[in-house]
mmCIF file of C-alpha atoms and ligand atoms in Angstrom:
data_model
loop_
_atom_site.group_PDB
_atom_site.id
_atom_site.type_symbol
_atom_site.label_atom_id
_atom_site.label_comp_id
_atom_site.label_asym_id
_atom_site.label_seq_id
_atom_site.Cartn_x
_atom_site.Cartn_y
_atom_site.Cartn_z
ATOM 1 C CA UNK P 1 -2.630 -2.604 9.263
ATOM 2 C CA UNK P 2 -0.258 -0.429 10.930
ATOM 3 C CA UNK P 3 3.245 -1.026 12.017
ATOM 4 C CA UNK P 4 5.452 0.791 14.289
ATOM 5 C CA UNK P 5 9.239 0.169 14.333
ATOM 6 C CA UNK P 6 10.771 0.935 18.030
ATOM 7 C CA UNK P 7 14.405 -0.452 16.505
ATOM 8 C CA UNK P 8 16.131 -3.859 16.469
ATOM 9 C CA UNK P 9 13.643 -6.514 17.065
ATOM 10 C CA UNK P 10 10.917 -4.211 18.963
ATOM 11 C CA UNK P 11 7.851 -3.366 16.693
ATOM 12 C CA UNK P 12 4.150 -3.007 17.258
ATOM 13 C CA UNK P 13 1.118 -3.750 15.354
ATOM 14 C CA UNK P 14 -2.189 -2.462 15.889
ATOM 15 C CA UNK P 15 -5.309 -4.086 14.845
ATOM 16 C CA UNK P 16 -9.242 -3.909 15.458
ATOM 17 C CA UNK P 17 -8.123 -0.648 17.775
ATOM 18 C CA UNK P 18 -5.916 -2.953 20.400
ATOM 19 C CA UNK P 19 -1.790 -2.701 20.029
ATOM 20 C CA UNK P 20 0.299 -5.542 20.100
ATOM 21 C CA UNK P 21 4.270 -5.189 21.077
ATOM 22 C CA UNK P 22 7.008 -7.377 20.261
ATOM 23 C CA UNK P 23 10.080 -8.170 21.924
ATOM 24 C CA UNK P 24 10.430 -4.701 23.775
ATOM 25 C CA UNK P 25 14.386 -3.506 23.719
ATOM 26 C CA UNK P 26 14.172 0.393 23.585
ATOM 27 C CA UNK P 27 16.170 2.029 26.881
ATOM 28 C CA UNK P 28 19.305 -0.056 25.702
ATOM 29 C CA UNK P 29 19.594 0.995 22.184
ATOM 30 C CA UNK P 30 21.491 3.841 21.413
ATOM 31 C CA UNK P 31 19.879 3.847 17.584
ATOM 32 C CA UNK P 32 16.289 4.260 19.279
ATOM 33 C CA UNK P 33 17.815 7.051 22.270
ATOM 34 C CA UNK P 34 14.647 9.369 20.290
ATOM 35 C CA UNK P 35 12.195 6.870 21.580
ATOM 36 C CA UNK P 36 10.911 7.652 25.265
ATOM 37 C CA UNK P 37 9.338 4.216 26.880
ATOM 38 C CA UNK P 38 5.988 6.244 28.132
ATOM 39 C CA UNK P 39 5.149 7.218 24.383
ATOM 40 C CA UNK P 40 5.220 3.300 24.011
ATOM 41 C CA UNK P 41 1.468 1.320 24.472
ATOM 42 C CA UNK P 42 0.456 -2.038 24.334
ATOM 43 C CA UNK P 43 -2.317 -4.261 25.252
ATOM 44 C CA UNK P 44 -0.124 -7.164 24.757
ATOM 45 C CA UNK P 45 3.377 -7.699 25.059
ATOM 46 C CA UNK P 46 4.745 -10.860 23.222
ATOM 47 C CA UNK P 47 7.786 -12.157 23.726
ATOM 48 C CA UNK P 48 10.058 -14.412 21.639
ATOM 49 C CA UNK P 49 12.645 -15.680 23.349
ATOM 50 C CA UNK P 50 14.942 -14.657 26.657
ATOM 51 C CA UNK P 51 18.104 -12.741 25.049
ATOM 52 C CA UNK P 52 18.270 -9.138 26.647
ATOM 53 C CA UNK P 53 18.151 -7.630 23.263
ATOM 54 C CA UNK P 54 14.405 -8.617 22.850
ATOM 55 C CA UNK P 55 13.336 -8.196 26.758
ATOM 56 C CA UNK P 56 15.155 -5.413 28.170
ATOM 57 C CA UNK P 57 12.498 -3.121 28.513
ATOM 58 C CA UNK P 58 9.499 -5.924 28.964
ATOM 59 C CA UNK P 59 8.842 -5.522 33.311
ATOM 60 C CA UNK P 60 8.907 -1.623 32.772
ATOM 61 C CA UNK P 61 6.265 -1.820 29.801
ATOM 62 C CA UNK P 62 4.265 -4.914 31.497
ATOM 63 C CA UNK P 63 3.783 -2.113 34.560
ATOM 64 C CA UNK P 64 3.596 0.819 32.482
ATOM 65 C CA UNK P 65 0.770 -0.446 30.411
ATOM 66 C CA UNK P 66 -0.764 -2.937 32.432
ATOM 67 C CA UNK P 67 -0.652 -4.950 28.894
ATOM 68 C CA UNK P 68 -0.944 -8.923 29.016
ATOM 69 C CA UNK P 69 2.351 -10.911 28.748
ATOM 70 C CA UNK P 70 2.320 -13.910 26.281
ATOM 71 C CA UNK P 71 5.621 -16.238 26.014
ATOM 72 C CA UNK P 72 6.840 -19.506 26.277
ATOM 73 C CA UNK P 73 6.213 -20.848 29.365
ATOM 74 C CA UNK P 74 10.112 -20.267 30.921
ATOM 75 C CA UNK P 75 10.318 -16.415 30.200
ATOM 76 C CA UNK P 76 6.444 -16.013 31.683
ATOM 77 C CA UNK P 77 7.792 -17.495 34.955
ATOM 78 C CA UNK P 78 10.909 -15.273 35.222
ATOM 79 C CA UNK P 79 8.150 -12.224 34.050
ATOM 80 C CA UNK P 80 5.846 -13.393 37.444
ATOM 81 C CA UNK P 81 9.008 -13.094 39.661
ATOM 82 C CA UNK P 82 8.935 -9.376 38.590
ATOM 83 C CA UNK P 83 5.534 -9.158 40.139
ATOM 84 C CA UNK P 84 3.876 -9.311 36.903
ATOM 85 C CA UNK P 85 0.482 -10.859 36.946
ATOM 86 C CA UNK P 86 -1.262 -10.428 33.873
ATOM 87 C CA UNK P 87 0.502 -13.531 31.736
ATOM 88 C CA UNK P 88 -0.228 -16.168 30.009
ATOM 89 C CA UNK P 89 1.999 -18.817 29.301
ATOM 90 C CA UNK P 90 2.716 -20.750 25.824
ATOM 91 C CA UNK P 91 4.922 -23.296 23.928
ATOM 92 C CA UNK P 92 5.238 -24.409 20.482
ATOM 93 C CA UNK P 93 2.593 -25.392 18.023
ATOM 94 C CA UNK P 94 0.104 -23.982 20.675
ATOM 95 C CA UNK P 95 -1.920 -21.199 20.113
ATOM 96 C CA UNK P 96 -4.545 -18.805 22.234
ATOM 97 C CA UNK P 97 -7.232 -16.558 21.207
ATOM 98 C CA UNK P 98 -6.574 -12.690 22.133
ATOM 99 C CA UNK P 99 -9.752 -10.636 21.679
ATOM 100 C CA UNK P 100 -8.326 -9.155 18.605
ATOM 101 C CA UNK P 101 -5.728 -12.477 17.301
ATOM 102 C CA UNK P 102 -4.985 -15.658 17.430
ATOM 103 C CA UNK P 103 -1.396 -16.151 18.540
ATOM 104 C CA UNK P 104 -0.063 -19.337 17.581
ATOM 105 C CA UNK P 105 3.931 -19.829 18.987
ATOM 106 C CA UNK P 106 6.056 -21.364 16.326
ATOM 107 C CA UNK P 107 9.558 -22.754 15.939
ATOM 108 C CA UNK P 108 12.458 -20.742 15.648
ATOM 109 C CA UNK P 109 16.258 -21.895 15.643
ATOM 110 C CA UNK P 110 18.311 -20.045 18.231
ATOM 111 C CA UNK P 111 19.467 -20.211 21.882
ATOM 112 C CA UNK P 112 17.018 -18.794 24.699
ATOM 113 C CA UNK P 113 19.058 -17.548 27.896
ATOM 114 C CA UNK P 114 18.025 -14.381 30.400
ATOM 115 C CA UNK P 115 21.297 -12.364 31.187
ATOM 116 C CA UNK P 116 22.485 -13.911 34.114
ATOM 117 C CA UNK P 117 23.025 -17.595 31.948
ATOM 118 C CA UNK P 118 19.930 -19.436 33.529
ATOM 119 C CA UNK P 119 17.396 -21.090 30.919
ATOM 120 C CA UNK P 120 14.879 -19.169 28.278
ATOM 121 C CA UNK P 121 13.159 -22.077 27.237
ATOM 122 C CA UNK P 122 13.336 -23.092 23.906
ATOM 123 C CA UNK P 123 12.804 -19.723 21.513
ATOM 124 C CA UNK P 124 9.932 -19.412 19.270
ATOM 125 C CA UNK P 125 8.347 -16.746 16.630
ATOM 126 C CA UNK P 126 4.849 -15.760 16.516
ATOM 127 C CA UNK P 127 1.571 -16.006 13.463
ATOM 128 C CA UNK P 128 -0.351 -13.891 13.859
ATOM 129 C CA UNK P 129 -4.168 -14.032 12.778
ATOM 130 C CA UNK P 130 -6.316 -11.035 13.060
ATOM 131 C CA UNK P 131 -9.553 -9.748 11.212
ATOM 132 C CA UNK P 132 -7.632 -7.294 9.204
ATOM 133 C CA UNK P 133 -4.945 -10.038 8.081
ATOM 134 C CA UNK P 134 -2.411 -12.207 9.501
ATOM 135 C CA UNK P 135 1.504 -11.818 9.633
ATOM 136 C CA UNK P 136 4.217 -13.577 11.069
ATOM 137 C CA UNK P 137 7.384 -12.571 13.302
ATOM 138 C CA UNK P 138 10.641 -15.029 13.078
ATOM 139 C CA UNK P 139 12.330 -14.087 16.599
ATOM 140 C CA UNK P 140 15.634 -14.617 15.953
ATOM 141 C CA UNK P 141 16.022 -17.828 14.082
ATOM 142 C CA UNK P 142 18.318 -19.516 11.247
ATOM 143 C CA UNK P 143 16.288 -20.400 8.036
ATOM 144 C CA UNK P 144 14.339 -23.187 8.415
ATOM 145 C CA UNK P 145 12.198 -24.986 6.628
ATOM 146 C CA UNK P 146 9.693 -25.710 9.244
ATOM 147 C CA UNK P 147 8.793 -21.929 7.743
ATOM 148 C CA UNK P 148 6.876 -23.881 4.403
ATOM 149 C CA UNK P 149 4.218 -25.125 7.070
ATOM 150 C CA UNK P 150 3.812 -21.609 8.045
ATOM 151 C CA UNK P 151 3.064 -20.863 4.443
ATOM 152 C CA UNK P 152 0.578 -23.534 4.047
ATOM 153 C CA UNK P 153 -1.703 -22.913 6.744
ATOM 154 C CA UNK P 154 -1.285 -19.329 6.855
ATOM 155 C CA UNK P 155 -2.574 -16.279 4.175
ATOM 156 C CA UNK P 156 -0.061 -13.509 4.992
ATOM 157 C CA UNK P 157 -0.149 -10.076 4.745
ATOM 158 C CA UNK P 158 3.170 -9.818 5.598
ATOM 159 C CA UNK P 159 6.075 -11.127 8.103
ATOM 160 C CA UNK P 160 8.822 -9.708 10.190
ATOM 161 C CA UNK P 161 11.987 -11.151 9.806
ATOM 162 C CA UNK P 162 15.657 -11.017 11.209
ATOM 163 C CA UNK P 163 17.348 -9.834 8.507
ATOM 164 C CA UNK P 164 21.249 -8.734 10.617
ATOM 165 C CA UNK P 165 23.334 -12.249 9.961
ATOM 166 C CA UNK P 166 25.916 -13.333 12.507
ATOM 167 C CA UNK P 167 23.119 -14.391 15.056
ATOM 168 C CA UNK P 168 20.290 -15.111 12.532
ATOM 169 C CA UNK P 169 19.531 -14.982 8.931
ATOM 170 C CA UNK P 170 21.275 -12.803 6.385
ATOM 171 C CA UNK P 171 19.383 -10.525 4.066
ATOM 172 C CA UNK P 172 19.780 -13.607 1.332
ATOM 173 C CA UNK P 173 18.374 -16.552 4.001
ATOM 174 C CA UNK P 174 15.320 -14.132 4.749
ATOM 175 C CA UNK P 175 14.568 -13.903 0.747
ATOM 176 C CA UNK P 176 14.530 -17.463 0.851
ATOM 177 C CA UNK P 177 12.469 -17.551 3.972
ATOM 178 C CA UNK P 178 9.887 -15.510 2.558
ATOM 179 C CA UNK P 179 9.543 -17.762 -0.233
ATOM 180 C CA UNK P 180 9.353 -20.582 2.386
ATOM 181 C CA UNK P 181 6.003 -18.450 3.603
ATOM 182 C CA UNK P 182 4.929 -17.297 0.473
ATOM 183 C CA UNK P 183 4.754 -13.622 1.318
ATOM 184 C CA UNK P 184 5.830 -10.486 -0.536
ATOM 185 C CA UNK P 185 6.189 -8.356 1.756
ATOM 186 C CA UNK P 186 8.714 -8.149 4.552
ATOM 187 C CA UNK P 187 9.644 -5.841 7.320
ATOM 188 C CA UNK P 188 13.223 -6.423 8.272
ATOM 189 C CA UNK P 189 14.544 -6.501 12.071
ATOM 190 C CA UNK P 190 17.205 -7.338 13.897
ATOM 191 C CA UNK P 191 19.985 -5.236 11.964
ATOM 192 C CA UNK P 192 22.365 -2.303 12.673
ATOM 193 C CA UNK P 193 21.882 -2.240 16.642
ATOM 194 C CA UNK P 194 25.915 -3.838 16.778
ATOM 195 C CA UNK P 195 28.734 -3.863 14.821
ATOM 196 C CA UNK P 196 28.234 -7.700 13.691
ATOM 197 C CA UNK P 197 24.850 -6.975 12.428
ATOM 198 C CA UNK P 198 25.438 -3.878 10.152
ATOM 199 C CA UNK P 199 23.587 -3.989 6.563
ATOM 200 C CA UNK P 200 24.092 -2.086 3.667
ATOM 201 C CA UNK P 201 19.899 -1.228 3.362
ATOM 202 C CA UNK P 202 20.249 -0.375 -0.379
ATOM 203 C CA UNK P 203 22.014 -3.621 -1.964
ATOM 204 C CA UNK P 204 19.248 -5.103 1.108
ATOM 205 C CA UNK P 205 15.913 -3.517 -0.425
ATOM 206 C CA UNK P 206 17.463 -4.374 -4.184
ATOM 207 C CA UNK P 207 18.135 -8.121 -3.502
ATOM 208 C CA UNK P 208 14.474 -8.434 -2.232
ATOM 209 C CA UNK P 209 12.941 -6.870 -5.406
ATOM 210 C CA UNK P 210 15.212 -9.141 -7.533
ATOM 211 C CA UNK P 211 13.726 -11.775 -6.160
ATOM 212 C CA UNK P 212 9.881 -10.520 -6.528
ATOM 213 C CA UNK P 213 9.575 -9.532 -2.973
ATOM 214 C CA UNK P 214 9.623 -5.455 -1.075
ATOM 215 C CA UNK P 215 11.714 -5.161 1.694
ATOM 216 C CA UNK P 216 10.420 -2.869 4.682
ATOM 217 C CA UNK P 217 12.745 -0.876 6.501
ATOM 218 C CA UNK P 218 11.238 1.607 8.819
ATOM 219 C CA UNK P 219 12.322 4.420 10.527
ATOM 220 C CA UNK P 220 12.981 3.805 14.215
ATOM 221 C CA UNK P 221 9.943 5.356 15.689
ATOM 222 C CA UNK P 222 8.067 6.087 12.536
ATOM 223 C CA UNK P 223 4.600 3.774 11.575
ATOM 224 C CA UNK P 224 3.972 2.228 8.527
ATOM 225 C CA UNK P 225 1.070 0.890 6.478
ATOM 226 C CA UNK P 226 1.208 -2.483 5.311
HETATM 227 NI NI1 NI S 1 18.616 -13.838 20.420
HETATM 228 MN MN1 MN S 2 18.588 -11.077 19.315
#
């Protein structure tokens, strides 16, 4: 499968020829100022939770690429006052078939507001299923061990976790959390975009492989195999 890494928590994976985007915050970033928004597709845009850093850019992409937006049922309403119409609307433990996925909305610890204070809903990650392998995408959420279920039900190819601290798991509570999941492979997110969240990506990538597991850390912009 192939990943591309549009910086902080903003990645897309494509799969049986149809892209799927994540958490779109490109314009904002200073780290991703390479990235222009129209070199960006999607046929869906999923969406984990209201912060600005993961939905900055999501009305300009819904319009650019006339993709489907899928969220918890809160953040799709605020995405149909935009004039949005292509939705659909989720909450946890739910899931939806996609012509290429099945998107099941999962637990996540963390706060959900849109910029101007008024409610997110409750936030939520993403698993993934797909015919060339399934992966899973935190959000921004504390360890948790809600994660094991994940594990159990789920065969991953890999998952994308926060990785920055401060307002989600550290590198170390991500190691853990992909033991939670049993997966060995891990792109990180979430890390670098502001001061709080800085990482040193060496001592990162080594604490991973100590533990069994390879830590992911793409280029903004670049794609990866995995
Ligand atoms: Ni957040
Ligand atoms: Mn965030």
């Amino acid at each position: 499968m192939k990943l591309t890494y549009w910086g902080h928590s903003c990645f897309s994976v494509s799969c049986i020829g149809k892209t799927i985007l994540f958490d779109p915050f490109i314009s904002p970033n200073h780290l991703a100022s390479q990235v222009k928004l129209d070199q960006v597709k999607a046929d869906y845009i999923l969406i984990s939770h209201a912060h600005e850093d993961h939905i900055a850019d999501a009305i300009a992409l819904a319009k650019q690429t006339g993709a489907k937006v899928v969220s918890n049922y809160e953040i799709i309403l605020w995405i149909q006052k935009h004039g949005i119409k292509n939705v659909h609307a989720m909450n946890h433990g739910g899931a939806i078939m996609l012509d290429c996925a099945r998107i099941k909305y999962v637990n996540a610890i963390h706060s959900s507001s849109f910029s101007d204070g008024s409610y997110g809903g409750v936030p939520g990650g993403f698993v993934v299923e797909t015919p060339e392998g399934s992966f899973y995408y935190s959000g921004d959420t504390a360890l948790t061990y809600d994660m094991k279920l994940i594990g159990e039900c789920t065969r991953l190819r890999f998952a994308v976790f926060c990785i920055g601290d401060n307002f989600t798991m550290g590198v170390d509570d991500a190691i853990r959390a992909a033991e939670f999941v049993d997966c060995e492979k891990i792109v990180g997110v979430h890390y670098d975009t502001f001061p709080p969240i800085k990482i040193d990506h060496a001592q990162a990538k080594a604490k991973f492989k100590e533990a069994g597991k390879q830590l992911f850390l793409p280029a903004i912009g670049s794609t990866i195999e995995i």
